[in-house]
Amino acid sequence: MNNPEIPKHSDFIRDIVTEDVRNNKYKGSVQTRFPPEPNGYLHIGHSKSICLNFGIAKEFGGLCNLRFDDTNPSREDVEYVDSIKEDVRWLGFDWGDRMFYASDYFEQLYQYAVELIKIGKAYVCDLNADQMREYRGTLTEQGKESQYRNRSVEENLDLFQRMRAGEFPDGSHTLRAKIDMTSGNINMRDPVIYRVMRQTHHRTGDKWRIYPMYDFAHCFSDSIEKITHSICTLEFEDHRPLYDWFLDQLGVYHPQQIEFARLNLSHTVLSKRKLIQLVEEGYVSGWDDPRMPTIAGIRRRGYTPESIRNFCERIGVAKRDSTVEMPLLEYCIREDLNKSASRVMAVLRPLRVVIENYSENQTEELDAINNPEDPGMGMRKVPFSRVLYIEQDDFRENPPKQFFRLAPGREVRLRYAYFIKCTGVVKDEQTGEVIELRCTYDPTTRGGDAPDGRKVKATLHWVSAGHALNAEVRLYDYLFTKATPGEDSGDFKTDINMDSIKALKNCSVEPGLAGAAPGSRYQFERLGYFCVDPDSSEQKLVFNRIVTLKDTWAKVEKTIKKNEGPK
RNA sequence: UGGGGCGUCGACAAACGGCAAGUCAGGAGUUUUUGGAGCUCCCAUGUGGAGGUUCGAAUCCUCCCGCCCCAGCCA
């Protein structure tokens, strides 16, 4: 993209960037970065940041780097860098040849630290962690200065070099910035900038025995990469004075840090700590469990990258803490799939229907539309025969007033097929459960219209029992029963929805679905959007329900029940 | 009781001293061979509160109230 686009929806960050470009700040260039720490899987909250950073770069004719903030080898791993790359790519963004690691800059960062020592702005401190905490003060009390604060430049240089050389054990020494122990901003109370950590790093191996802290590494990494706008979340607002301080001390290229409110989503959790608990304690099957808000989970569930990008655009960007309701995300995937997904008929809970006046040996092929929203997607044939399955939910022996579907004596349409009328109900002698319906069909209604113009109030989906494929369909509900998990109890796990997955193993789908590839998405007519799971095989299809269709009847039924309730 | 932020509809979110956008959710209707989709309409005499400035305030000023973040050698 050579020419900047006019952003469709602006926000306060784009306003700042627009202004900066207009004023020719940074020579009018725009360079952003997405800087994950490779210590966990990306989730939908990260996609907000990804869309923001890559989106702004694209809109303003700039570039966005992918940079791994890998300054703490004790918690990071290549497993995560691989998943992060895959997820960003899947979302549709391209960092070109600009994939960087903070660890690429370790030598340069070390030199910057030496510079800081030389100008008397950093010192080696021998305080241990407990002492440092004590010296730091509290939110309301000032800190006090370390007795090591006034070491000579020479001594600091010597000690720092020996820290690097591995002469000291973990935790024995730190390099600290010399700022102000009385600052109201705790980040400015002589923060640690290097710690001794004798840990093998996933990229630099055993080369380093000291590692820089976030505040020190991040601003200089941004500076080295000539980032113009360093966009991060609100909790780093307090760190901005430090970010600026480091860069100012050394007089190097100075990007601008801008903070925005991270995404919160109702009925789920978006913190690495909580997500890892769900995985490790077995509440879900893994990082890519379709109920997880991770990019990997959402992808397996069947969400499209387009729908996620769209979601990120709709939620906006601001500085106010907020929680977006899950139905907005669901709206975004329905909107996308309504236009693009092939329609197909699938019966989740089959109820056997015998068409008594349809001959036993006959089969015919009926024409069905693949997508009414897009005629270009064409037509297909679906087989019809004497024995069919319909949805159990589509029959009621004693229908409430607003129930339009099949009931004894009532006529309905089978989609793309015929009108049928229910003439009998077969029940299990033991349980009384309805196990079969006897019906008749009207041969003149082939295709679904009656020549005499009579109407039916419902159209049902169905499959031909003798032709259908067996499939497993996994239905998902919210992972948490409360919009804000743990709001009442303080522990998010008390609100885990123990009924968030239902695997239906005896579903029947139309034969055209044979061989459907993992990842392909369909609308099961009247039910929702479904995606073929990687667990699927030639022998057995497995589908994930991405999201239901909007269900007006369910809503009506709910109010019926509510009104009957108090009696 | 230190420092930094933030308060506009049930949920998001515009507005940049001049008629409180839009979206999701919700409601009503229309249409329909998906109770889907579409289309139409409704949903903030009011912007946390109280004062003030102004012809005019969500916007500027003062005070108050509420919420979030910070006391890792995490990011």
XYZ file of C-alpha atoms (C1' of nucleotides) in Angstrom:
642
model
C 0.000 0.000 0.000
C 1.746 3.130 -1.156
C -0.857 5.754 -0.505
C -2.266 6.211 2.925
C -5.923 5.327 3.093
C -8.368 7.472 4.927
C -9.236 5.352 7.954
C -12.865 4.215 7.930
C -13.309 4.521 11.655
C -10.974 6.752 13.503
C -9.949 6.613 17.120
C -7.731 8.678 19.369
C -4.580 6.813 18.299
C -5.268 7.228 14.604
C -5.993 10.882 15.335
C -2.544 11.246 16.874
C -0.890 9.452 13.979
C -2.808 11.536 11.454
C -1.666 14.675 13.223
C 1.941 13.491 13.384
C 1.981 12.653 9.705
C 0.509 16.041 8.882
C 3.182 17.760 10.974
C 5.864 15.691 9.366
C 6.957 14.307 12.706
C 9.287 11.361 12.079
C 9.518 12.688 8.519
C 5.942 11.648 8.019
C 6.689 7.970 8.348
C 4.703 5.466 10.381
C 6.356 2.403 11.869
C 4.630 0.234 14.451
C 5.336 -3.092 16.058
C 3.516 -5.961 17.709
C 5.729 -7.069 20.625
C 4.496 -10.296 22.270
C 6.473 -12.108 24.899
C 6.803 -15.734 23.736
C 5.479 -17.175 26.964
C 1.950 -18.164 26.027
C -0.605 -18.427 23.281
C -2.178 -15.395 21.706
C -5.825 -14.732 22.472
C -8.534 -12.530 21.070
C -7.331 -9.647 23.218
C -4.040 -9.743 21.355
C -5.883 -9.635 18.071
C -7.096 -6.172 19.035
C -3.488 -5.066 19.377
C -2.432 -6.887 16.212
C -5.208 -5.307 14.171
C -4.378 -1.921 15.627
C -0.657 -2.054 14.971
C -0.751 -3.717 11.579
C -3.869 -1.804 10.643
C -2.435 1.614 11.401
C 0.789 0.828 9.587
C -1.135 -0.216 6.517
C -3.537 2.712 6.581
C -0.721 5.233 6.815
C 1.566 3.609 4.296
C 3.951 2.344 6.948
C 5.116 -1.019 8.206
C 4.606 -3.104 11.304
C 7.303 -5.311 12.803
C 6.776 -8.541 14.659
C 9.089 -8.426 17.649
C 9.417 -11.049 20.325
C 10.044 -9.476 23.677
C 12.231 -12.310 24.889
C 14.122 -10.811 27.805
C 13.182 -13.388 30.414
C 14.454 -16.847 29.438
C 13.008 -18.422 32.554
C 9.500 -18.280 31.131
C 9.889 -18.222 27.387
C 10.015 -20.945 24.801
C 10.214 -21.491 21.029
C 6.931 -23.386 21.160
C 5.310 -20.043 21.738
C 7.148 -18.152 19.035
C 5.952 -20.683 16.495
C 2.343 -20.461 17.607
C 2.450 -16.671 17.673
C 3.773 -16.484 14.128
C 1.106 -18.869 12.934
C -1.638 -16.910 14.652
C -0.578 -13.505 13.342
C -0.297 -14.909 9.843
C -3.676 -16.585 10.142
C -5.225 -13.282 11.143
C -4.040 -12.031 7.786
C -1.043 -9.884 8.620
C 2.414 -9.884 7.112
C 5.566 -8.655 8.806
C 7.625 -9.256 5.679
C 11.294 -9.599 6.586
C 10.845 -7.682 9.806
C 10.689 -10.397 12.404
C 12.881 -9.350 15.299
C 13.736 -10.399 18.808
C 14.693 -8.176 21.689
C 17.483 -10.711 22.134
C 18.878 -9.581 18.775
C 19.762 -6.378 20.575
C 21.350 -7.779 23.721
C 24.828 -6.551 22.814
C 23.599 -3.114 21.864
C 21.462 -2.964 24.992
C 24.501 -3.852 27.075
C 26.406 -1.002 25.499
C 23.565 1.385 26.258
C 23.722 0.283 29.883
C 27.466 0.950 29.938
C 26.763 4.413 28.565
C 24.258 5.012 31.321
C 26.854 4.024 33.901
C 29.408 6.326 32.319
C 27.154 9.344 32.612
C 26.443 8.488 36.213
C 22.860 7.411 35.637
C 23.139 3.765 36.569
C 24.809 1.802 39.314
C 25.368 -1.735 40.423
C 23.426 -2.523 43.577
C 24.113 -5.382 45.992
C 20.769 -5.255 47.752
C 18.906 -8.558 47.661
C 15.282 -8.775 46.610
C 13.880 -8.417 50.101
C 16.048 -5.461 50.891
C 15.167 -3.812 47.639
C 11.483 -4.157 48.375
C 12.043 -2.596 51.754
C 14.044 0.280 50.322
C 11.493 0.907 47.620
C 8.927 2.267 50.079
C 5.210 1.925 49.520
C 2.495 3.666 47.587
C 2.239 6.315 50.244
C 5.782 6.351 51.655
C 8.885 7.425 49.795
C 11.713 4.992 49.226
C 15.214 5.404 50.520
C 18.463 5.327 48.657
C 20.628 2.252 48.486
C 24.043 2.510 50.087
C 25.496 1.330 46.772
C 24.009 4.239 44.892
C 27.116 6.354 44.868
C 29.720 3.914 43.685
C 32.234 5.341 41.269
C 31.794 4.963 37.545
C 34.907 2.763 37.463
C 33.604 0.453 40.146
C 30.208 0.220 38.465
C 31.798 -0.534 35.120
C 33.938 -3.234 36.676
C 31.073 -4.803 38.582
C 28.708 -4.705 35.621
C 31.303 -6.366 33.421
C 31.761 -9.052 36.044
C 27.992 -9.548 36.241
C 28.082 -10.192 32.528
C 31.031 -12.534 32.926
C 28.996 -14.674 35.285
C 31.006 -14.012 38.424
C 27.968 -13.479 40.601
C 25.098 -15.762 41.547
C 21.485 -15.093 40.627
C 19.932 -12.333 42.631
C 23.173 -11.057 44.125
C 23.564 -7.934 42.019
C 21.455 -5.720 39.815
C 22.149 -2.767 37.632
C 19.803 0.051 38.544
C 18.900 3.356 37.012
C 19.722 6.287 39.273
C 16.560 8.370 39.210
C 14.562 9.346 42.271
C 13.702 7.240 45.308
C 11.141 9.828 46.414
C 9.104 9.785 43.217
C 5.389 9.218 43.562
C 5.752 6.957 40.554
C 7.270 3.776 41.904
C 8.694 2.923 38.505
C 11.041 5.846 38.870
C 12.473 4.700 42.209
C 15.785 3.467 40.831
C 14.298 0.600 38.791
C 16.317 -2.502 38.060
C 17.547 -2.566 34.487
C 19.639 -5.734 34.486
C 19.461 -8.806 36.676
C 21.808 -11.750 37.026
C 20.026 -14.804 35.674
C 22.086 -17.861 34.843
C 19.544 -19.259 32.443
C 19.865 -20.711 28.989
C 18.034 -18.506 26.535
C 16.054 -20.105 23.716
C 17.963 -18.065 21.160
C 21.216 -16.834 22.671
C 21.930 -20.041 24.558
C 24.416 -19.550 27.374
C 25.983 -16.417 26.030
C 24.372 -14.182 28.614
C 24.327 -14.391 32.394
C 22.497 -11.115 32.759
C 19.245 -10.112 31.106
C 17.684 -6.665 30.693
C 14.333 -5.796 32.209
C 11.300 -4.868 30.130
C 11.466 -1.111 30.682
C 15.038 -0.919 29.547
C 14.795 -3.352 26.646
C 11.506 -2.170 25.261
C 12.206 1.496 24.727
C 15.600 0.859 23.206
C 14.261 -1.935 20.988
C 11.653 0.503 19.721
C 14.376 3.082 19.222
C 16.635 0.699 17.323
C 13.776 -0.294 15.031
C 12.858 3.353 14.477
C 9.345 2.761 15.706
C 7.300 5.946 15.448
C 4.290 4.996 17.552
C 4.791 2.445 20.304
C 1.290 1.313 21.123
C 0.684 -0.594 24.329
C -1.985 -1.200 26.950
C -3.061 1.074 29.793
C -1.081 -0.591 32.559
C 2.093 0.755 30.964
C 0.966 4.326 31.290
C 2.938 4.626 34.537
C 5.975 3.356 32.704
C 5.963 6.035 30.051
C 8.064 8.481 32.148
C 10.683 5.750 32.439
C 10.455 4.935 28.742
C 11.099 8.580 27.979
C 13.796 8.913 30.614
C 15.995 6.155 29.232
C 15.849 7.463 25.697
C 16.456 11.036 26.808
C 19.489 10.150 28.901
C 21.267 8.738 25.895
C 19.782 11.135 23.391
C 18.815 8.394 20.964
C 15.880 8.187 18.542
C 12.733 8.603 20.560
C 9.447 6.877 19.623
C 6.182 7.915 21.190
C 4.423 5.526 23.530
C 0.622 5.555 23.387
C -1.604 3.487 25.628
C -5.083 2.074 24.978
C -7.509 -0.081 26.967
C -7.080 -3.811 26.500
C -10.031 -5.917 25.415
C -12.212 -7.678 27.931
C -14.835 -10.112 26.664
C -17.865 -11.289 28.602
C -18.286 -14.947 29.586
C -14.612 -15.761 29.210
C -11.221 -14.889 30.632
C -8.358 -13.232 28.810
C -5.391 -13.470 31.064
C -2.462 -15.754 30.436
C -2.484 -16.864 34.043
C -6.122 -17.945 33.936
C -5.938 -19.491 30.499
C -2.973 -21.580 31.485
C -4.912 -22.842 34.492
C -7.794 -23.926 32.290
C -5.361 -25.911 30.178
C -3.209 -27.355 32.921
C -6.041 -28.283 35.230
C -7.914 -30.017 32.445
C -10.986 -27.817 32.190
C -10.348 -27.744 28.448
C -8.540 -30.108 26.124
C -5.716 -27.711 25.282
C -4.802 -24.273 23.986
C -6.806 -24.941 20.854
C -9.921 -26.239 22.573
C -12.759 -24.664 20.572
C -14.145 -23.092 23.729
C -10.938 -21.200 24.412
C -10.628 -17.499 23.517
C -7.157 -18.180 22.163
C -6.590 -17.528 18.487
C -5.856 -21.239 18.152
C -9.145 -22.117 19.855
C -11.175 -19.649 17.868
C -9.607 -20.904 14.661
C -10.428 -24.517 15.471
C -13.928 -23.523 16.468
C -14.343 -22.223 12.938
C -14.185 -18.449 13.227
C -12.778 -16.748 10.128
C -9.890 -14.268 10.266
C -12.145 -11.824 8.469
C -14.727 -11.995 11.238
C -12.112 -11.362 13.906
C -10.710 -8.373 12.054
C -14.200 -7.070 11.668
C -14.853 -7.542 15.349
C -11.712 -5.611 16.212
C -12.876 -2.794 14.012
C -16.321 -2.699 15.584
C -15.163 -2.647 19.199
C -13.135 0.501 18.674
C -10.091 1.755 20.510
C -10.246 4.014 23.542
C -8.775 4.497 26.992
C -11.818 3.471 28.970
C -11.818 0.049 30.646
C -14.589 -1.904 29.021
C -16.017 -5.334 28.475
C -17.430 -6.258 25.113
C -20.407 -8.605 25.133
C -19.883 -11.973 23.499
C -22.931 -11.567 21.237
C -21.038 -8.942 19.264
C -18.344 -11.481 18.401
C -21.074 -13.932 17.460
C -22.741 -11.370 15.287
C -19.468 -10.860 13.417
C -19.060 -14.514 12.513
C -22.711 -14.891 11.503
C -22.444 -11.842 9.317
C -19.436 -13.285 7.515
C -20.685 -16.856 7.188
C -24.184 -15.849 6.157
C -22.666 -14.515 2.965
C -20.073 -17.175 2.388
C -21.076 -20.528 3.874
C -22.766 -23.255 1.854
C -26.068 -24.378 3.260
C -26.540 -28.029 3.945
C -29.066 -30.144 5.817
C -28.049 -31.979 8.971
C -30.158 -33.537 11.687
C -28.576 -33.399 15.105
C -31.107 -35.434 17.088
C -32.800 -37.672 14.555
C -36.454 -38.631 14.722
C -37.464 -41.306 12.208
C -40.229 -40.383 9.791
C -41.887 -42.879 7.490
C -43.769 -41.475 4.509
C -46.471 -44.105 4.203
C -47.632 -43.235 0.711
C -44.119 -43.045 -0.753
C -43.038 -46.325 -2.292
C -40.346 -48.357 -0.583
C -37.960 -48.664 -3.466
C -38.190 -45.151 -4.735
C -35.531 -42.481 -4.393
C -35.445 -39.127 -6.093
C -33.023 -36.261 -6.296
C -34.300 -32.849 -5.359
C -32.749 -29.512 -6.180
C -31.385 -27.453 -3.335
C -29.839 -23.996 -3.326
C -26.343 -23.793 -1.893
C -26.616 -20.242 -0.673
C -29.690 -18.052 -1.074
C -27.506 -15.021 -0.358
C -25.258 -15.839 -3.293
C -26.816 -17.477 -6.358
C -23.324 -17.844 -7.779
C -22.724 -20.666 -5.346
C -25.060 -22.855 -7.369
C -27.309 -25.796 -6.715
C -26.961 -29.359 -5.539
C -29.054 -32.522 -5.445
C -30.325 -34.069 -2.237
C -31.817 -37.566 -2.140
C -35.361 -38.136 -0.860
C -36.922 -41.461 0.063
C -39.620 -43.143 2.146
C -37.696 -43.082 5.429
C -36.325 -39.784 6.624
C -34.965 -38.159 9.734
C -36.149 -34.855 11.059
C -35.079 -32.986 14.168
C -36.689 -34.189 17.388
C -37.248 -30.549 18.304
C -39.358 -30.107 15.200
C -42.169 -32.315 16.460
C -44.476 -31.792 19.413
C -47.257 -34.107 20.343
C -48.974 -31.303 22.224
C -47.761 -28.124 20.578
C -48.042 -24.785 22.350
C -49.913 -22.105 20.469
C -46.889 -20.457 18.881
C -45.276 -23.729 17.832
C -45.520 -23.855 14.024
C -43.721 -27.092 13.342
C -44.947 -30.664 13.013
C -47.631 -32.101 15.277
C -50.256 -34.823 14.919
C -52.571 -33.972 12.025
C -50.525 -30.962 11.003
C -48.935 -30.277 7.637
C -45.475 -28.750 7.140
C -42.987 -28.412 4.314
C -39.776 -30.397 4.052
C -37.291 -28.000 2.616
C -36.859 -28.380 -1.166
C -39.078 -31.496 -1.014
C -42.775 -31.960 -0.241
C -45.500 -31.042 2.159
C -46.000 -33.836 4.638
C -48.772 -34.407 7.143
C -48.369 -36.284 10.396
C -50.821 -39.157 10.601
C -49.439 -41.213 13.443
C -47.039 -41.357 16.333
C -45.146 -44.479 17.327
C -43.952 -44.659 20.914
C -41.604 -46.878 22.791
C -43.798 -49.181 24.822
C -41.579 -48.980 27.853
C -40.649 -45.311 28.014
C -43.455 -43.681 26.125
C -40.851 -41.801 24.102
C -41.807 -40.870 20.547
C -39.598 -42.992 18.306
C -41.209 -42.693 14.922
C -43.665 -40.542 13.019
C -46.004 -41.839 10.341
C -46.706 -39.274 7.661
C -48.150 -38.886 4.199
C -46.797 -36.623 1.517
C -48.545 -34.636 -1.179
C -46.910 -35.547 -4.526
C -48.158 -32.321 -6.096
C -46.004 -30.213 -3.768
C -42.660 -31.405 -5.137
C -40.069 -28.690 -4.655
C -42.078 -27.153 -1.855
C -45.004 -25.265 -3.372
C -48.632 -26.338 -3.386
C -50.419 -25.854 -6.737
C -53.609 -25.014 -4.874
C -51.829 -22.193 -3.119
C -52.270 -23.526 0.413
C -49.662 -22.466 2.901
C -47.817 -24.145 5.730
C -46.389 -22.346 8.689
C -43.101 -24.186 8.907
C -40.330 -25.573 6.768
C -38.239 -28.337 8.280
C -34.806 -29.611 7.393
C -34.432 -33.352 6.943
C -32.177 -36.067 5.589
C -32.955 -39.345 3.848
C -32.228 -42.098 6.350
C -30.859 -44.476 3.763
C -28.523 -41.913 2.246
C -27.391 -39.878 5.207
C -23.911 -39.931 6.630
C -23.345 -40.435 10.298
C -21.485 -37.633 12.029
C -20.448 -36.368 15.399
C -21.362 -32.804 16.187
C -19.901 -30.932 19.119
C -22.041 -28.184 20.546
C -20.405 -25.495 22.608
C -21.711 -23.081 25.144
C -19.913 -20.278 26.973
C -17.013 -21.513 29.094
C -18.330 -19.463 32.000
C -21.824 -19.048 33.334
C -21.275 -15.449 34.395
C -20.476 -12.460 32.231
C -17.606 -11.600 34.552
C -16.176 -14.876 35.879
C -15.344 -14.693 39.563
C -17.111 -11.403 40.066
C -19.011 -12.637 43.101
C -16.712 -15.265 44.547
C -13.353 -13.771 43.676
C -12.373 -17.033 42.012
C -13.051 -17.304 38.300
C -13.124 -21.079 38.484
C -16.318 -21.128 40.526
C -18.127 -19.835 37.447
C -16.852 -22.414 35.000
C -19.738 -23.793 32.964
C -19.558 -27.529 33.567
C -21.890 -28.081 30.643
C -20.033 -26.118 27.977
C -19.595 -29.004 25.546
C -22.070 -31.573 24.270
C -20.868 -34.139 21.785
C -23.717 -35.619 19.764
C -22.411 -38.806 18.191
C -25.453 -39.908 16.296
C -26.125 -37.078 13.903
C -27.172 -37.512 10.288
C -25.922 -35.234 7.565
C -26.686 -35.098 3.875
C -24.451 -37.306 1.715
C -22.882 -34.412 -0.137
C -20.765 -33.770 2.922
C -18.715 -36.926 2.366
C -15.043 -36.109 2.445
C -15.494 -32.552 3.740
C -12.054 -31.258 4.655
C -11.130 -30.124 8.167
C -11.631 -26.408 8.441
C -14.482 -26.212 5.938
C -17.515 -24.338 7.148
C -21.201 -24.857 6.488
C -24.503 -23.574 7.576
C -26.639 -26.454 8.777
C -29.987 -25.013 7.783
C -32.016 -23.681 10.679
C -29.347 -24.686 13.191
C -26.184 -22.682 12.881
C -22.730 -22.573 11.394
C -20.465 -25.572 11.702
C -16.842 -26.306 10.950
C -15.177 -29.639 10.239
C -12.848 -30.430 13.140
C -9.318 -31.804 12.647
C -10.513 -34.919 14.517
C -12.616 -35.698 11.452
C -11.655 -38.690 9.308
C -12.769 -40.487 6.177
C -14.739 -42.845 8.375
C -16.352 -40.288 10.578
C -17.119 -36.640 10.149
C -16.731 -34.435 13.211
C -18.159 -30.933 13.295
C -17.826 -28.058 15.716
C -20.724 -25.714 16.102
C -19.251 -22.273 15.588
C -22.400 -20.401 16.525
C -26.144 -20.981 16.352
C -28.412 -19.108 14.029
C -30.475 -16.446 15.689
C -33.278 -18.471 17.214
C -36.565 -16.625 17.498
C -38.473 -19.722 18.520
C -36.111 -20.375 21.425
C -36.844 -16.885 22.640
C -40.585 -17.332 22.287
C -40.451 -20.657 24.069
C -38.508 -19.108 26.885
C -41.141 -16.486 27.483
C -43.866 -19.135 27.286
C -42.095 -21.076 29.999
C -41.556 -17.984 32.056
C -45.233 -17.077 31.872
C -46.311 -20.572 32.810
C -43.800 -20.786 35.587
C -45.411 -18.833 38.456
C -48.716 -20.721 38.226
C -3.909 9.328 52.897
C 1.461 8.909 46.911
C 1.478 8.643 41.538
C -1.008 7.654 36.822
C -5.619 7.022 34.141
C -10.942 6.751 33.164
C -16.594 8.052 33.790
C -21.707 9.458 27.183
C -27.902 4.101 26.215
C -28.045 -2.861 28.856
C -22.780 -3.492 26.046
C -19.157 -0.985 22.806
C -18.346 3.961 20.909
C -18.609 9.011 18.142
C -18.623 14.281 19.320
C -12.887 18.403 19.424
C -17.992 25.410 22.285
C -23.307 25.133 17.978
C -29.429 19.754 16.696
C -26.095 13.526 21.804
C -23.551 9.573 15.295
C -23.129 4.426 14.449
C -22.902 -0.837 15.971
C -24.385 -5.123 19.163
C -28.281 -6.426 22.476
C -33.628 -5.540 23.275
C -38.745 -4.282 21.269
C -42.508 -3.693 17.204
C -43.695 -4.487 12.188
C -42.722 -6.266 7.122
C -41.025 -10.092 4.155
C -39.665 -15.147 3.686
C -39.473 -22.568 0.938
C -34.161 -21.440 6.994
C -38.913 -18.970 13.252
C -32.126 -17.587 9.252
C -30.998 -13.373 6.210
C -33.094 -8.694 4.454
C -36.048 -4.192 5.069
C -38.804 -0.329 8.258
C -39.542 1.828 12.873
C -38.695 2.328 18.390
C -34.874 2.326 22.231
C -29.912 8.874 26.193
C -35.160 16.242 26.783
C -29.372 14.003 28.263
C -23.290 12.720 28.968
C -21.169 10.282 37.334
C -22.902 14.738 40.712
C -23.113 19.977 42.165
C -21.824 24.731 40.968
C -19.547 28.349 37.506
C -18.012 30.738 32.552
C -20.792 31.501 27.869
C -25.988 33.793 23.531
C -24.889 28.497 23.658
C -21.373 23.217 27.558
C -20.768 15.994 26.943
C -16.884 19.517 25.418
C -13.927 25.055 29.247
C -13.245 26.108 34.959
C -13.986 24.632 40.328
C -15.278 21.205 43.920
C -17.194 16.401 44.935
C -18.311 11.072 43.856
C -17.119 6.419 41.587
C -14.046 2.821 38.935
C -9.175 0.904 37.022
C -3.625 0.484 37.276
C 1.276 0.726 40.109
C 4.872 -1.374 45.946
C 8.426 -8.405 40.421
C 15.455 -8.949 40.084
C 7.528 -10.383 35.204
C 5.958 -8.289 30.630
